[in-house]
Amino acid sequence: MRHLLIALLCLLSPVAFAHDGMHMEMPKSPALGASAAFDSHGGLYVVDAADGHVRLRRSDDDGRTLSAPMPVNAVAERIYSEGENRPKIAFGPHDELYVSWSQPRAAPWTGFVRFARSVDGGEHFSTPITVHHDRAEITHRFDALAVDGHGRIVVAWIDKRDLEAAKAAGRPYEGAAVYYSWSDDGGKSFVPERRLVDHSCECCRIALARMPDGEVAAFFRGIYGDNIRDHAFAVLHTDGRAPHVERATFSDWHIAGCPHHGPGLGVGADGVRHAVWYEAGHGPAIWYGQLDPGQRPQQLLKLAGAGASHADVAVHGRTVWVTWNQVDADGYRLMLRRSTDNGAHFDAAREIASSAGAAGSPQLLQKDGHAFVAWNTAQGFRLIRVTP
Amino acid sequence: MKRLVLIVALLFPVLAMAGTLQPLAAGDIAALLKPPTHGERIIALWALDCAYCEPNLEALAKLQRAHPRDIELVIVTTDSIERRRAIEARLQHMKVDGLPNRAYAEAMPERLNFLLDPTWGGETPRVLVIRADGSRLGISGELTPAQMRKIR
């Protein structure tokens, strides 16, 4: 009898655990959310997350071999590192190493944006700080990180404080908001955050790129009218000027849902804003266009259709590269298209790598005018040099 | 003691329902997409990250309760079954844990998206309706009343 009781209780225990939403487990295997960047000497640095640590690896041979991982956060914490969330890395003007990530909190969809820095190439990191001054247990996540022309560290993220305030007041509020902050002291502290815009999409990554004048610009999915999920463009001023946010894509894709699909942005020295984005108004599509905020993008081109996802774009001189993941029944292919006339025409899509396992979002990097695609796959991190 | 056993034994079938999250791998897709012998199979795709998914699942569960003999509702999360605890907690919260529930168990989740529906880019919620006559209907986003009427 006692054995029967014990057996029944044992069967029940996993069910009892299922009630416990406070300790959402993370995937057992390292998630594929990763970011990479070159320092000024051409050293490659990669960040991803495993076992509660953002970890940094370095390569001196363009990704062929990677160093043993160095922990960014000494004390383990939960880290978003899947899908549109991934740890970010950027370099300061003197190769200061900046890392940001989003930390899940107890309740669903909540998070804090975290930041740490190293001034010795990743040997030692500062104790992580929370970027935003607001400490409510709500959404502050999908962080994006960039360094401006003055060495200021700019961080933007998706924030639900205005949604929560509207809910408390019984007012309707579509989507979330985008907030941003910056650091004038090399990442020791961040100024109080400011709202960039209301009614952003809730779970799409934000693209940041540096403008020719050194300011950082953001391109992200917003909500227009009744759940039209097009994109907005804005410069993230750090001098007290109010940001001017304008709709920049006009696909008119209506979805009361989560695209899980943020855009990409690369700005040329001539100021041309090369952008890539996803919409599925008439089936899945990745688009390229040159942003003309307030107007329809110019040089609009459908790059890819069904099975295409998570595109990135980069520009050097008059060469523009776009890359994306292409999935079919056989697995993942990493695709590339190139333009040598500043985006007026692109060559045919070609496969530059493939993976029989899962792959994270590709990221275009540049070194000495050459393009590379950072691609984190289940078989390991890969850096693919784009041959002309 | 005997009474305790009885209580636990009586509770067991109810609670055990909560733990029926099953994996969905590439090899399971063909069976899931096979047209039902009658009525409709509704595959309701959702994700932990998607706040719009909850009203969809609740509305589809209500529709299924109204047509229990004609609608087979299968709820599928695109999150990995490695996150079983979080998924099951959310299913219980939405009170849909008693329905057939699957979670992605596939090394390449986007490949599973493609196999389920090549015209779907992974946005959630997503509803895939498969009718006995072999026809299909895919709808992304929170369902409007007009879209609900199209399903049945």
Coordinates of C-alpha atoms in Angstrom, one line a residue, chain A residues 34 50 71 79 97 108-109 115 123 132 155 171 179 210 216 226 233 269 302 329 331 333 335 362 367 370:
Chain A
A34 CA 25.3 34.9 -30.9
A50 CA 25.7 29.0 -22.0
P71 CA 32.8 34.5 -18.9
I79 CA 20.0 35.1 -20.3
L97 CA 34.8 45.7 -25.4
P108 CA 6.5 35.8 -18.8
W109 CA 7.8 38.4 -21.3
F115 CA 25.7 45.6 -19.8
E123 CA 40.4 39.2 -19.7
H132 CA 17.5 51.3 -17.5
V155 CA 21.5 51.0 -26.2
R171 CA -6.8 52.7 -21.7
Y179 CA 13.3 53.3 -25.2
R210 CA 26.0 54.5 -37.5
V216 CA 23.4 56.1 -34.3
D226 CA -5.0 48.4 -36.7
F233 CA 13.4 54.9 -38.8
A269 CA 29.3 56.9 -46.2
K302 CA 12.0 41.3 -53.1
A329 CA 12.9 20.3 -46.2
G331 CA 17.9 22.1 -43.8
R333 CA 21.3 27.4 -46.5
M335 CA 22.3 32.9 -49.0
P362 CA 23.4 35.5 -39.9
K367 CA 37.2 44.0 -42.2
H370 CA 35.9 42.7 -47.1

